[in-house]
CSV table of C-alpha atoms and ligand atoms in Angstrom, one decimal:
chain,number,residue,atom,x,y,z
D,1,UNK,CA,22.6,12.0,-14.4
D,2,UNK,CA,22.6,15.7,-13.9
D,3,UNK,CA,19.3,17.3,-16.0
D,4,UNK,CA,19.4,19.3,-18.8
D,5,UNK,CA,17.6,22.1,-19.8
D,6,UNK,CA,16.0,23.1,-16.1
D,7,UNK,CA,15.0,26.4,-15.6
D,8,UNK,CA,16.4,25.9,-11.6
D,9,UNK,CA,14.5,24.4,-8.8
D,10,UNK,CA,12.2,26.7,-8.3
D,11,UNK,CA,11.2,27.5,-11.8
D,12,UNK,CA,11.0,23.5,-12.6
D,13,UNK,CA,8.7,22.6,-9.5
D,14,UNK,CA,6.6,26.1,-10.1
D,15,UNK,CA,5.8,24.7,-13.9
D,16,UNK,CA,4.9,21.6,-12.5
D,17,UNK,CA,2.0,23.2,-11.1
D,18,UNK,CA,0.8,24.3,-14.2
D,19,UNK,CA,1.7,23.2,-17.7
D,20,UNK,CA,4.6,24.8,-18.2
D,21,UNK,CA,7.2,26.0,-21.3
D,22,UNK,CA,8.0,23.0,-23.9
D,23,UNK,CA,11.5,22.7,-22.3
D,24,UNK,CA,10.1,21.8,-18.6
D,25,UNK,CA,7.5,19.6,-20.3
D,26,UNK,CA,9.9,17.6,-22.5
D,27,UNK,CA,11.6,17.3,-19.1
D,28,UNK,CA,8.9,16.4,-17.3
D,29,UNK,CA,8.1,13.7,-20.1
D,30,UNK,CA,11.4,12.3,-20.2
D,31,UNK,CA,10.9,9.0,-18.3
D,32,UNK,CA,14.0,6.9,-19.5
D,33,UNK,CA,16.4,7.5,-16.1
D,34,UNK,CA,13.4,8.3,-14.0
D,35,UNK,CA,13.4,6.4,-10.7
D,36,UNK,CA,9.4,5.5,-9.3
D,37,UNK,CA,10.3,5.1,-5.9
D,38,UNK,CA,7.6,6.0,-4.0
D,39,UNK,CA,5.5,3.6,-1.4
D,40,UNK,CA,2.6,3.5,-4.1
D,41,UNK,CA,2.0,3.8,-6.9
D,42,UNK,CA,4.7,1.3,-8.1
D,43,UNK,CA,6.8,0.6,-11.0
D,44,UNK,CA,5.0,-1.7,-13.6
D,45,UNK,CA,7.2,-4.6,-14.8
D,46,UNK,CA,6.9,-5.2,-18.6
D,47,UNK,CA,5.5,-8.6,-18.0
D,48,UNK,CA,2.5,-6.7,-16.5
D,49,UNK,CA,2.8,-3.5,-19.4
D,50,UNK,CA,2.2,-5.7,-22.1
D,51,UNK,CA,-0.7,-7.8,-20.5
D,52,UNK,CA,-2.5,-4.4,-19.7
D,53,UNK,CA,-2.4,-3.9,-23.4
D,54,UNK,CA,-3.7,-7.3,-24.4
D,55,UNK,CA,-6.9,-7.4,-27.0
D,56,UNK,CA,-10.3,-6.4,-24.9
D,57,UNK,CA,-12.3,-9.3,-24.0
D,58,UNK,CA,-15.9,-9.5,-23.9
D,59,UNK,CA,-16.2,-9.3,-19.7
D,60,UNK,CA,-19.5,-11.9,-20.0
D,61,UNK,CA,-17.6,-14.2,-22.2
D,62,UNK,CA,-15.7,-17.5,-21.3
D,63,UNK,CA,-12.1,-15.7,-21.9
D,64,UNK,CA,-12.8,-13.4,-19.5
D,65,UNK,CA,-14.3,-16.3,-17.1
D,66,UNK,CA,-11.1,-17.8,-17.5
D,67,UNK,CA,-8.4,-15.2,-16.2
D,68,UNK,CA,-10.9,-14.3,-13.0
D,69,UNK,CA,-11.1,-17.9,-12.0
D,70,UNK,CA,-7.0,-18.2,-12.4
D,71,UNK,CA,-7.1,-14.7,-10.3
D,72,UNK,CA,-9.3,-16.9,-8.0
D,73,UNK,CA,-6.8,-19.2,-7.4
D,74,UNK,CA,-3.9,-17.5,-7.5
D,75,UNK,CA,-4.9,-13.9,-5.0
D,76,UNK,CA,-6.3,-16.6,-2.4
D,77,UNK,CA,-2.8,-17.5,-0.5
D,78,UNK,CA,-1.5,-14.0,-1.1
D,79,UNK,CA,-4.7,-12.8,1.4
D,80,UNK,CA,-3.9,-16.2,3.4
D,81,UNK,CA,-8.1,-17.6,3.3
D,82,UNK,CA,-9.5,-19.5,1.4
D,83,UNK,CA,-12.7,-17.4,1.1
D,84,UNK,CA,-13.8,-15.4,-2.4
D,85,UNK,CA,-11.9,-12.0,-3.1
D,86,UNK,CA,-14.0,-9.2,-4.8
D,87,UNK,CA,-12.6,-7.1,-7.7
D,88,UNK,CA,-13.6,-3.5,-8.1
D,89,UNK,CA,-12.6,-0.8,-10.2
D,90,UNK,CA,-11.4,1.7,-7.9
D,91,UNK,CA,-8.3,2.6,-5.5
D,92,UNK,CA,-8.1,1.4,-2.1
D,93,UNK,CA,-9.9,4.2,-0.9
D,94,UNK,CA,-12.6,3.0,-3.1
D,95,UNK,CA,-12.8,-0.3,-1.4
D,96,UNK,CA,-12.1,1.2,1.9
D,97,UNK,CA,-15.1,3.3,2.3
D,98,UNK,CA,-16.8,0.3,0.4
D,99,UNK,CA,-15.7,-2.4,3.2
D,100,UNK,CA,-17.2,0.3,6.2
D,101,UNK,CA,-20.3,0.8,4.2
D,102,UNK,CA,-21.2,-3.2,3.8
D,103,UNK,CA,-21.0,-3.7,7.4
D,104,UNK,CA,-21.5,-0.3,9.7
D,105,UNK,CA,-25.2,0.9,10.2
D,106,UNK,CA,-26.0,4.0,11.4
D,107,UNK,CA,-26.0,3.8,15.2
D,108,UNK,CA,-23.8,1.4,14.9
D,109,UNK,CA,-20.6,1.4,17.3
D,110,UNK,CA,-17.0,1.2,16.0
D,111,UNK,CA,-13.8,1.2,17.6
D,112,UNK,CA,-10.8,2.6,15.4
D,113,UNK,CA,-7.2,2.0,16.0
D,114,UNK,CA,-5.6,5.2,14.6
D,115,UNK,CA,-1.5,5.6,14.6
D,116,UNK,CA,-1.2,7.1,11.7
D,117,UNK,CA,-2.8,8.8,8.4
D,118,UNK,CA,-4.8,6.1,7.4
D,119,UNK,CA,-6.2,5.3,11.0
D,120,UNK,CA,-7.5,8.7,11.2
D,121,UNK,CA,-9.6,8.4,8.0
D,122,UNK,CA,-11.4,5.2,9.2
D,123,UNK,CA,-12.6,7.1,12.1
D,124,UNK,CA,-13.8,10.1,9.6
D,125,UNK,CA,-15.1,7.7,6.8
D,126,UNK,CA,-17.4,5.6,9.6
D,127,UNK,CA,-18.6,8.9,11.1
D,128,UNK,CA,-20.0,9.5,7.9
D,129,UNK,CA,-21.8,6.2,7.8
D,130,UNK,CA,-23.2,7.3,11.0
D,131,UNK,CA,-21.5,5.4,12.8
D,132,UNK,CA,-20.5,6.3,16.8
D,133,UNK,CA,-17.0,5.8,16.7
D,134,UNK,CA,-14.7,5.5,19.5
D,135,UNK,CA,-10.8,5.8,18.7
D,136,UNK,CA,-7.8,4.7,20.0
D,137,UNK,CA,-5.3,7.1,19.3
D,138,UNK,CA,-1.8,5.5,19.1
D,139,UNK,CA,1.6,7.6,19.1
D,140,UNK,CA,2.6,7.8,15.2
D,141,UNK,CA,5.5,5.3,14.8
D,142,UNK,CA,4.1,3.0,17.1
D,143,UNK,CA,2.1,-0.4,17.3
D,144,UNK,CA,-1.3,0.0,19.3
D,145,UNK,CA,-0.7,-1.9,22.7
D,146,UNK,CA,-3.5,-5.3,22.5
D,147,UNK,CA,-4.0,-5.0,26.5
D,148,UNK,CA,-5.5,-1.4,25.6
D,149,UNK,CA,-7.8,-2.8,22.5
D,150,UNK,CA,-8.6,-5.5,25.2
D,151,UNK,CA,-9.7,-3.0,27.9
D,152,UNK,CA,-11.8,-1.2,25.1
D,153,UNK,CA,-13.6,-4.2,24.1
D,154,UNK,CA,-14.8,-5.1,27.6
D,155,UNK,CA,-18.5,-4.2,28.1
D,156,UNK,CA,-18.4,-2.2,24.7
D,157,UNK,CA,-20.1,-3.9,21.7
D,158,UNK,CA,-18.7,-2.9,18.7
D,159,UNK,CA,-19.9,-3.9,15.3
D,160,UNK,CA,-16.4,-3.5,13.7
D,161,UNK,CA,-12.7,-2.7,14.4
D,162,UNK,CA,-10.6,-1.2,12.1
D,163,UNK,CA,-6.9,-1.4,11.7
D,164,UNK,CA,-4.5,-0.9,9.5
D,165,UNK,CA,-2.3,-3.7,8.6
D,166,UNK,CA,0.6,-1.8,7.0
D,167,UNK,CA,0.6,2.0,7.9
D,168,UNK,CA,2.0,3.7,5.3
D,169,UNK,CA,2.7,7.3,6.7
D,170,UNK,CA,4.5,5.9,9.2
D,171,UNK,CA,6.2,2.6,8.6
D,172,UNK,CA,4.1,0.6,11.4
D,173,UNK,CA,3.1,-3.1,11.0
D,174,UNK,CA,0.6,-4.5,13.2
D,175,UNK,CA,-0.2,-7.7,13.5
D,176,UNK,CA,-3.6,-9.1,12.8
D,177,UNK,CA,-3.2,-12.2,14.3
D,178,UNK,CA,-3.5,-10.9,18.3
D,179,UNK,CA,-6.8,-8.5,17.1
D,180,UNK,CA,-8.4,-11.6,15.7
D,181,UNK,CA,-8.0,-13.8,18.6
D,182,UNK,CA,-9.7,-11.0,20.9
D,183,UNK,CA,-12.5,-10.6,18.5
D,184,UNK,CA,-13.2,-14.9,17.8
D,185,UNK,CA,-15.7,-15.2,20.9
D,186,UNK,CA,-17.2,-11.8,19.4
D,187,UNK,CA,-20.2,-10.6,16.9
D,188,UNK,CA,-17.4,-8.0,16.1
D,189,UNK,CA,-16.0,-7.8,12.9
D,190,UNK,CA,-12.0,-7.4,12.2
D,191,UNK,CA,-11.9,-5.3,8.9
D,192,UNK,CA,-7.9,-4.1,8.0
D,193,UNK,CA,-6.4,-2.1,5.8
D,194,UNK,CA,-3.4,-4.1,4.0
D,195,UNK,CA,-3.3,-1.8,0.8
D,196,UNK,CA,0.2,-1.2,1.6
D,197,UNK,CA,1.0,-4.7,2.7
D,198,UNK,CA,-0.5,-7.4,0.8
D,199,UNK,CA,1.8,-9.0,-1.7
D,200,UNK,CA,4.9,-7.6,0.6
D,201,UNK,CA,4.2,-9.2,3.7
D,202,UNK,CA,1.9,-12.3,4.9
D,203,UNK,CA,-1.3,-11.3,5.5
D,204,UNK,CA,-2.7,-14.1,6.8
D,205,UNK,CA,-6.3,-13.4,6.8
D,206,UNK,CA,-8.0,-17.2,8.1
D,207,UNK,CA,-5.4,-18.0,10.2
D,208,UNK,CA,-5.5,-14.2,12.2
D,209,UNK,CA,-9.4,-14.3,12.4
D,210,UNK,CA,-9.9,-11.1,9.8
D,211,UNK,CA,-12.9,-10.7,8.3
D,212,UNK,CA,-12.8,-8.3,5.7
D,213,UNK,CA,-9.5,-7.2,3.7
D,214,UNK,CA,-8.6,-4.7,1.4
D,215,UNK,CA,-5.9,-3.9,-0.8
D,216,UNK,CA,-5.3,-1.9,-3.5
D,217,UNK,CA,-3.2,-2.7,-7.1
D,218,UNK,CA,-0.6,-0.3,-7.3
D,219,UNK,CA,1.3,-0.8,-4.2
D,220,UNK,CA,2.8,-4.2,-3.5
D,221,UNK,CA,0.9,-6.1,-6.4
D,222,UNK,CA,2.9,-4.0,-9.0
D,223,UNK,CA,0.1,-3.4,-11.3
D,224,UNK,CA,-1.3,0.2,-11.9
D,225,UNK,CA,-3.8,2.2,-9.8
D,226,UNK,CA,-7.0,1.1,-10.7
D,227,UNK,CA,-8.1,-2.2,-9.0
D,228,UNK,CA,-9.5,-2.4,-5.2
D,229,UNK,CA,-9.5,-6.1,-3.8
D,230,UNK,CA,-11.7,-7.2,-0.6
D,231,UNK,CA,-11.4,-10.8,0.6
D,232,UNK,CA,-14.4,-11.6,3.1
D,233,UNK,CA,-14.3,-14.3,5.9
D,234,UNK,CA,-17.6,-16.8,6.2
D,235,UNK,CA,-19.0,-14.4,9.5
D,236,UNK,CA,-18.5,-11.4,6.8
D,237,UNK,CA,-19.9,-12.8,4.2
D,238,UNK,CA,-22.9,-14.0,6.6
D,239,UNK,CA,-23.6,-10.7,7.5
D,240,UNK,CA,-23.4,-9.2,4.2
D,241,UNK,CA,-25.6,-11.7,2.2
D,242,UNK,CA,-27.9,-11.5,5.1
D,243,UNK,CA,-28.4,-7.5,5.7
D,244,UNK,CA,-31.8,-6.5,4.5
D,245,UNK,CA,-30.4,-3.8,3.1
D,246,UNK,CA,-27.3,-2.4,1.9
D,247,UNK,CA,-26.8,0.9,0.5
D,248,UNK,CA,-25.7,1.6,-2.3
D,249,UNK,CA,-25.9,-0.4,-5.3
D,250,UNK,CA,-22.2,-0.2,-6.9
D,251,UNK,CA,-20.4,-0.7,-3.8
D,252,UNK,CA,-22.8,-3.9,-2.8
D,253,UNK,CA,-20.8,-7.0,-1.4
D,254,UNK,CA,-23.7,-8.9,-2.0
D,255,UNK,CA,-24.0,-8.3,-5.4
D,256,UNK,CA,-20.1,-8.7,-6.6
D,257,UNK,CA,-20.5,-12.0,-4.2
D,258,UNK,CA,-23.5,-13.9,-6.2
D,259,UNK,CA,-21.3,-12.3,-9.8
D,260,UNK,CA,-18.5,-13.8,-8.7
D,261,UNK,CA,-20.0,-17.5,-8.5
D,262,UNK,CA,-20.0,-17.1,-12.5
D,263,UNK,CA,-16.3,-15.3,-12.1
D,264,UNK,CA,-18.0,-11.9,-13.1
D,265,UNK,CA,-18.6,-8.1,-11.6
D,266,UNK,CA,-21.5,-6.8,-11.6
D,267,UNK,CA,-21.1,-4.0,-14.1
D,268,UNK,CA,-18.1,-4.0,-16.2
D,269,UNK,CA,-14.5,-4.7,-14.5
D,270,UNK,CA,-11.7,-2.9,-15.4
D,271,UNK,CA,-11.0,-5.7,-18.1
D,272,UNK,CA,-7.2,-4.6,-19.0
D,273,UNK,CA,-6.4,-4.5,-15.1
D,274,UNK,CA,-7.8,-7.2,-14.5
D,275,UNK,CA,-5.8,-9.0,-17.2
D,276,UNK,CA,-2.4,-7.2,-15.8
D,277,UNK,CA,-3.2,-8.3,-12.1
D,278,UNK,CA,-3.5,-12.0,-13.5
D,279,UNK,CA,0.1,-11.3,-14.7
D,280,UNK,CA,1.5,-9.9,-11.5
D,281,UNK,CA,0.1,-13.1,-9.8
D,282,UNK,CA,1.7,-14.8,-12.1
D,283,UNK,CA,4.9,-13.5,-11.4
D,284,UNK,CA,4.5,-13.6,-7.9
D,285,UNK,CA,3.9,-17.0,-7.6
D,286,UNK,CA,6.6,-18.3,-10.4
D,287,UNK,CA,9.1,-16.4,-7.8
D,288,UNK,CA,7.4,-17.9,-4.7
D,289,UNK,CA,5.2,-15.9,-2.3
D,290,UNK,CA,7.7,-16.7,0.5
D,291,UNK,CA,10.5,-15.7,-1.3
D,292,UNK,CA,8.8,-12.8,-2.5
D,293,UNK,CA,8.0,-11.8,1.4
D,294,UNK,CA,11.6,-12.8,2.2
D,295,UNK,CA,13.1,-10.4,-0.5
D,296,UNK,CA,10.6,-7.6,0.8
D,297,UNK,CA,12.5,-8.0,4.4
D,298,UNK,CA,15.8,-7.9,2.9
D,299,UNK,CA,15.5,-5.1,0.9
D,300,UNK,CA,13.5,-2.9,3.6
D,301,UNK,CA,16.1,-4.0,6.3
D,302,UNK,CA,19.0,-3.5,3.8
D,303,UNK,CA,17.1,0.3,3.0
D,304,UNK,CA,17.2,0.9,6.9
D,305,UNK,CA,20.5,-0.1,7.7
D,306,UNK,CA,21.7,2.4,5.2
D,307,UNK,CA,19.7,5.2,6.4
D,308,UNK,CA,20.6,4.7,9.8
D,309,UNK,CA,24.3,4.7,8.7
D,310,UNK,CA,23.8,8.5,7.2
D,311,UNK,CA,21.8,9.2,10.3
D,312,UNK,CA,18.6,9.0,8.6
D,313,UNK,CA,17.1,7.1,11.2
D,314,UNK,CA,13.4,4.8,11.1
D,315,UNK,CA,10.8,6.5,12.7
D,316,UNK,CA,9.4,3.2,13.8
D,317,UNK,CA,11.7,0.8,16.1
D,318,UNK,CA,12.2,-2.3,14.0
D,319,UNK,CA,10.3,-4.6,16.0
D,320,UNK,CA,7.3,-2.8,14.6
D,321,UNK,CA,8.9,-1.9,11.6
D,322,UNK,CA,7.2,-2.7,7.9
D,323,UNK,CA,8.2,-4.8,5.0
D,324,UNK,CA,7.3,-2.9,2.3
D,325,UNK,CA,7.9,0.6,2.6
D,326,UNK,CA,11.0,2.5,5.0
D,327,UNK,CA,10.2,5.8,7.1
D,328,UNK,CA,13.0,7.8,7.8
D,329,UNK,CA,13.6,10.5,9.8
D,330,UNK,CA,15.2,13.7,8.1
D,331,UNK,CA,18.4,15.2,10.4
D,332,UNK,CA,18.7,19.0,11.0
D,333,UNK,CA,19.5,20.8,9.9
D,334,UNK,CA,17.7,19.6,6.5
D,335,UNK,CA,14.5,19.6,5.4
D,336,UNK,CA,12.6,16.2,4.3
D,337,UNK,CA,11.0,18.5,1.4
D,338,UNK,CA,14.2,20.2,0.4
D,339,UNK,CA,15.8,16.6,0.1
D,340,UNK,CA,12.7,15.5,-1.9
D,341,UNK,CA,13.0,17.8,-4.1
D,342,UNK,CA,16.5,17.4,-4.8
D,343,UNK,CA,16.4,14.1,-5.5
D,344,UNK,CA,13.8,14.7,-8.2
D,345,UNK,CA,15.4,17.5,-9.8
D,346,UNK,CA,19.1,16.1,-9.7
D,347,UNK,CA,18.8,12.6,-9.6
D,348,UNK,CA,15.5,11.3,-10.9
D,349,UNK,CA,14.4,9.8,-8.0
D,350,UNK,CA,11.1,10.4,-6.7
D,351,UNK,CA,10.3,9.5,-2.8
D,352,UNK,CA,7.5,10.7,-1.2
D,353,UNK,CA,7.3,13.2,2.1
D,354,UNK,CA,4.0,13.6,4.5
D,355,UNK,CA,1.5,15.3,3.9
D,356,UNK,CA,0.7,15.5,7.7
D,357,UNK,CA,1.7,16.1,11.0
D,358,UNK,CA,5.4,14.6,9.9
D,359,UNK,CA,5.5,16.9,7.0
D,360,UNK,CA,9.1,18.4,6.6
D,361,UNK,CA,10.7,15.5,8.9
D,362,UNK,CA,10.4,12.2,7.2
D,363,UNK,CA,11.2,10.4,3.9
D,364,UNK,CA,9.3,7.7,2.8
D,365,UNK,CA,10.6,5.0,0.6
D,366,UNK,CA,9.1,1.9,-1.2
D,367,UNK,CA,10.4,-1.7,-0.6
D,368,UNK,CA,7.1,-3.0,-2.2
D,369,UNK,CA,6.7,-4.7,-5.3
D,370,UNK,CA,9.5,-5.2,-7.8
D,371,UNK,CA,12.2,-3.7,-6.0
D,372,UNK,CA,15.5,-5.3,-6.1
D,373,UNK,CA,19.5,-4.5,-4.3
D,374,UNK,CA,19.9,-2.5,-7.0
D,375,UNK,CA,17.1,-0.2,-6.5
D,376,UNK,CA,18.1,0.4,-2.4
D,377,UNK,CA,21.8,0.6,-3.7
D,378,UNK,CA,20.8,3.3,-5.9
D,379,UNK,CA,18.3,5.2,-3.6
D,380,UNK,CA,21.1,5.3,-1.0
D,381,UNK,CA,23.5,6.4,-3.1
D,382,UNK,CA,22.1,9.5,-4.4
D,383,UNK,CA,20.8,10.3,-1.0
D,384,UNK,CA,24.5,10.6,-0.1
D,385,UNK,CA,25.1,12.7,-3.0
D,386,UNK,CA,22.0,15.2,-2.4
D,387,UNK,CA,23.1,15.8,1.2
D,388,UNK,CA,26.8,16.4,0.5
D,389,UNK,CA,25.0,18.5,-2.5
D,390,UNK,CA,23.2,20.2,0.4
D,391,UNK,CA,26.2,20.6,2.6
D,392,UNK,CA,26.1,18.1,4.7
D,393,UNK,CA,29.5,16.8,4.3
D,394,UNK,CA,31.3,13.4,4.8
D,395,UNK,CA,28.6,10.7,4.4
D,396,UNK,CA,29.4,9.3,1.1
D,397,UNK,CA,29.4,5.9,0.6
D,398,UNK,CA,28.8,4.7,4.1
D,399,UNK,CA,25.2,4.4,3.6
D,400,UNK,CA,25.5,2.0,0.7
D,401,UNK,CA,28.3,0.1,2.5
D,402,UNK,CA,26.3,-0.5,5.3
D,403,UNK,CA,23.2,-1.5,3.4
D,404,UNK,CA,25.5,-3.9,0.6
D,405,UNK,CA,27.0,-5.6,4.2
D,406,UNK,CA,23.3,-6.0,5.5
D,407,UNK,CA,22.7,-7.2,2.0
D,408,UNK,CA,25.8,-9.8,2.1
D,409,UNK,CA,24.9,-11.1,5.7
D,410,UNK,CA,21.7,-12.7,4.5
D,411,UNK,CA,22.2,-13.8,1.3
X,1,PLP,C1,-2.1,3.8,-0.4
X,1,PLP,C2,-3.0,3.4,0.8
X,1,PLP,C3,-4.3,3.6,0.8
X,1,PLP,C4,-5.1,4.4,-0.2
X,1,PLP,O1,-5.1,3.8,-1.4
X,1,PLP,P1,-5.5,4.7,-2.7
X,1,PLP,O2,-5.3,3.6,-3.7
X,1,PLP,O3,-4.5,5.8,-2.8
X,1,PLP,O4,-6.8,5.2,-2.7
X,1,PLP,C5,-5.0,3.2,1.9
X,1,PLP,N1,-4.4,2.7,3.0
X,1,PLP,C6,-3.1,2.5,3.0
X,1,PLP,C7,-2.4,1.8,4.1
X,1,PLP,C8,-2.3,2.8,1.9
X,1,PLP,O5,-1.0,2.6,1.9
């Protein structure tokens, strides 16, 4: 497992900078015992490699009509509604900023629940659709407490709230399901963020009274970056279709809406994404969406277990805790960044840090998409090995013991 051919740590991460001497880049290229374990972008199963590289279709023909009405069928229960889900080339960001835009006016009021990274942009991105935006600002790590979005709602009226389902810089799940029941006597919109979420956890999006969705394809759904989803409720899609006028003219909901009734976009889709998300909802549903939620639980819970064990403990409490991705706190005297980097450089295994107000304190780890025992076995095991290799002695083993027990107790 150990590399070969690195100049040392800091040479190896200072070439990765640049493009650096043909050693570091061979290294750098060398993929075969490299370990993607990072909440986003995913691994990419070979089912879903070799439909990416399937023949291009003609994206007005009746091949292509085909896979979109089976991606139809098949993305509906994985948002929970029964309503029409929008494809876009473009991240989640993409579709983020794209979901505010459709529905926020300028003048309009917006109330943001922010507890973590993503919660903070919402507020930014609807400022800069002119929108007066009130925040609630929830300690990182944390659900947002419904009895303080009640007392915010009263006497306010709010086009939209936004919340993010799954947030990924800190671990935090927060149920749509009590937001949508405030908001159901309401002309306020519920628009969340379950990029990190959907395909890992239920999203639910009739029964919790959400109106507008968005997810990304490189998280949860296994496929590369590249595809933004937005499913819209009736009261969204109401409002869209019946706006006098929306800016923009790529971004348009209305537009990809009246496309999608002949199961086209309105400029050309990302055809060979599209034909690789078909796949991964394929494979999701030949494993079972509820056993594909239940595995997610086991292995984050399993991940957790372990890390608590080597006093790597959640930064969320795991009544709030997510699904799909684990958020540890790093102990002293260790940094999160020096451990990051040490796993990449000695082990392969990439995890991601924060590039926030946590950065240097937390590890963040993907339980999302195809991630089996094996891959939490593995991740705890050469977390063991970097801190003993950082001299932090005497935890080997009882990380992955306490996850493989976890692991045992459920199966
Ligand atoms: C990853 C992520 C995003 C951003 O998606 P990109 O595809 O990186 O643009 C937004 N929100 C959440 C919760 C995410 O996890």
């Amino acid at each position: 497992m150990r590399l070969q051919s690195t100049g040392g740590s800091r040479e190896t991460t200072a070439a990765a900078a640049s493009v650096g001497p043909s050693a570091t880049r061979e290294l750098f290229m060398n993929l075969s015992n490299y370990r993607l374990r990072l909440p986003g972008p995913t691994p990419v199963p070979q089912r879903i490699q070799h439909a990416l590289t399937t023949p291009m279709l003609n994206h007005r023909g009746p091949e292509f009509h085909e896979v979109m009405a089976e991606i139809q069928t098949l993305i509906k229960p994985v948002f929970g509604t029964s309503g029409d889900v929008l494809l876009f080339a473009a991240t989640g960001t993409g579709v983020m900023e794209a979901s505010f835009a459709n529905v926020i006016a300028p003048g309009d009021s917006v109330l943001c629940i922010a507890n973590g990274q993503w919660g903070e942009l919402f507020a930014k991105m609807a400022r800069g659709l002119g929108a007066s935006v009130d925040v609630i600002a929830v300690p990182w790590g944390t659900a947002v407490d419904i009895n303080e979005v009640a007392r915010a709602l009263q006497g306010s009226k709010y086009r939209a709230v936004l919340i993010t389902h799954n947030e990924s810089s800190t671990g935090v799940v927060t149920p749509l399901e009590p937001l949508g029941a405030l908001l159901q006597e309401t002309d306020t919109l519920l628009v969340a963020d379950a990029v990190s979420s959907l395909g890992a956890m239920p999203v639910d999006q009739d029964a919790a009274g959400a109106d507008i969705v968005f997810a990304a394809s490189q998280k949860a759904l296994m496929c590369p970056p590249g595809i933004g989803l937005v499913a819209l409720s009736e009261r969204a899609r109401s409002l869209i279709e019946d706006r006098p006028s929306v800016p923009g003219h790529y971004w348009n909901f209305a537009r990809a809406l009246n496309s999608l009734t002949e199961y086209e976009t309105p400029s050309t889709p990302a055809v060979a994404h599209v034909l690789g998300l078909r796949e991964s909802l394929r494979m999701i549903h030949e494993e079972g969406l509820s056993n594909v939620f239940e595995r997610h639980r086991r292995m984050a819970n399993a991940l957790r277990a372990g890390l608590t064990a080597i006093r790597l403990s959640s930064l969320p409490s795991s009544q709030v805790a997510s699904d799909s991705l684990v958020v540890a706190r790093v102990p002293e005297p260790v940094r999160s960044n020096e451990l990051i980097r040490h796993l990449y450089e000695r082990y392969r295994t990439v995890v991601a840090g924060a590039r926030n107000r946590l950065s240097g304190k937390v590890i963040r780890i993907g339980t999302m998409g195809s991630v089996s025992e094996a891959d939490v076995l593995t991740d705890l095991h050469f977390i063991e090995r970097s801190l003993e290799d950082l001299g932090e002695r005497g935890g080997l083993g009882a990380g992955v013991s306490a996850a493989s027990a976890a692991l045992a107790a459920e199966s």
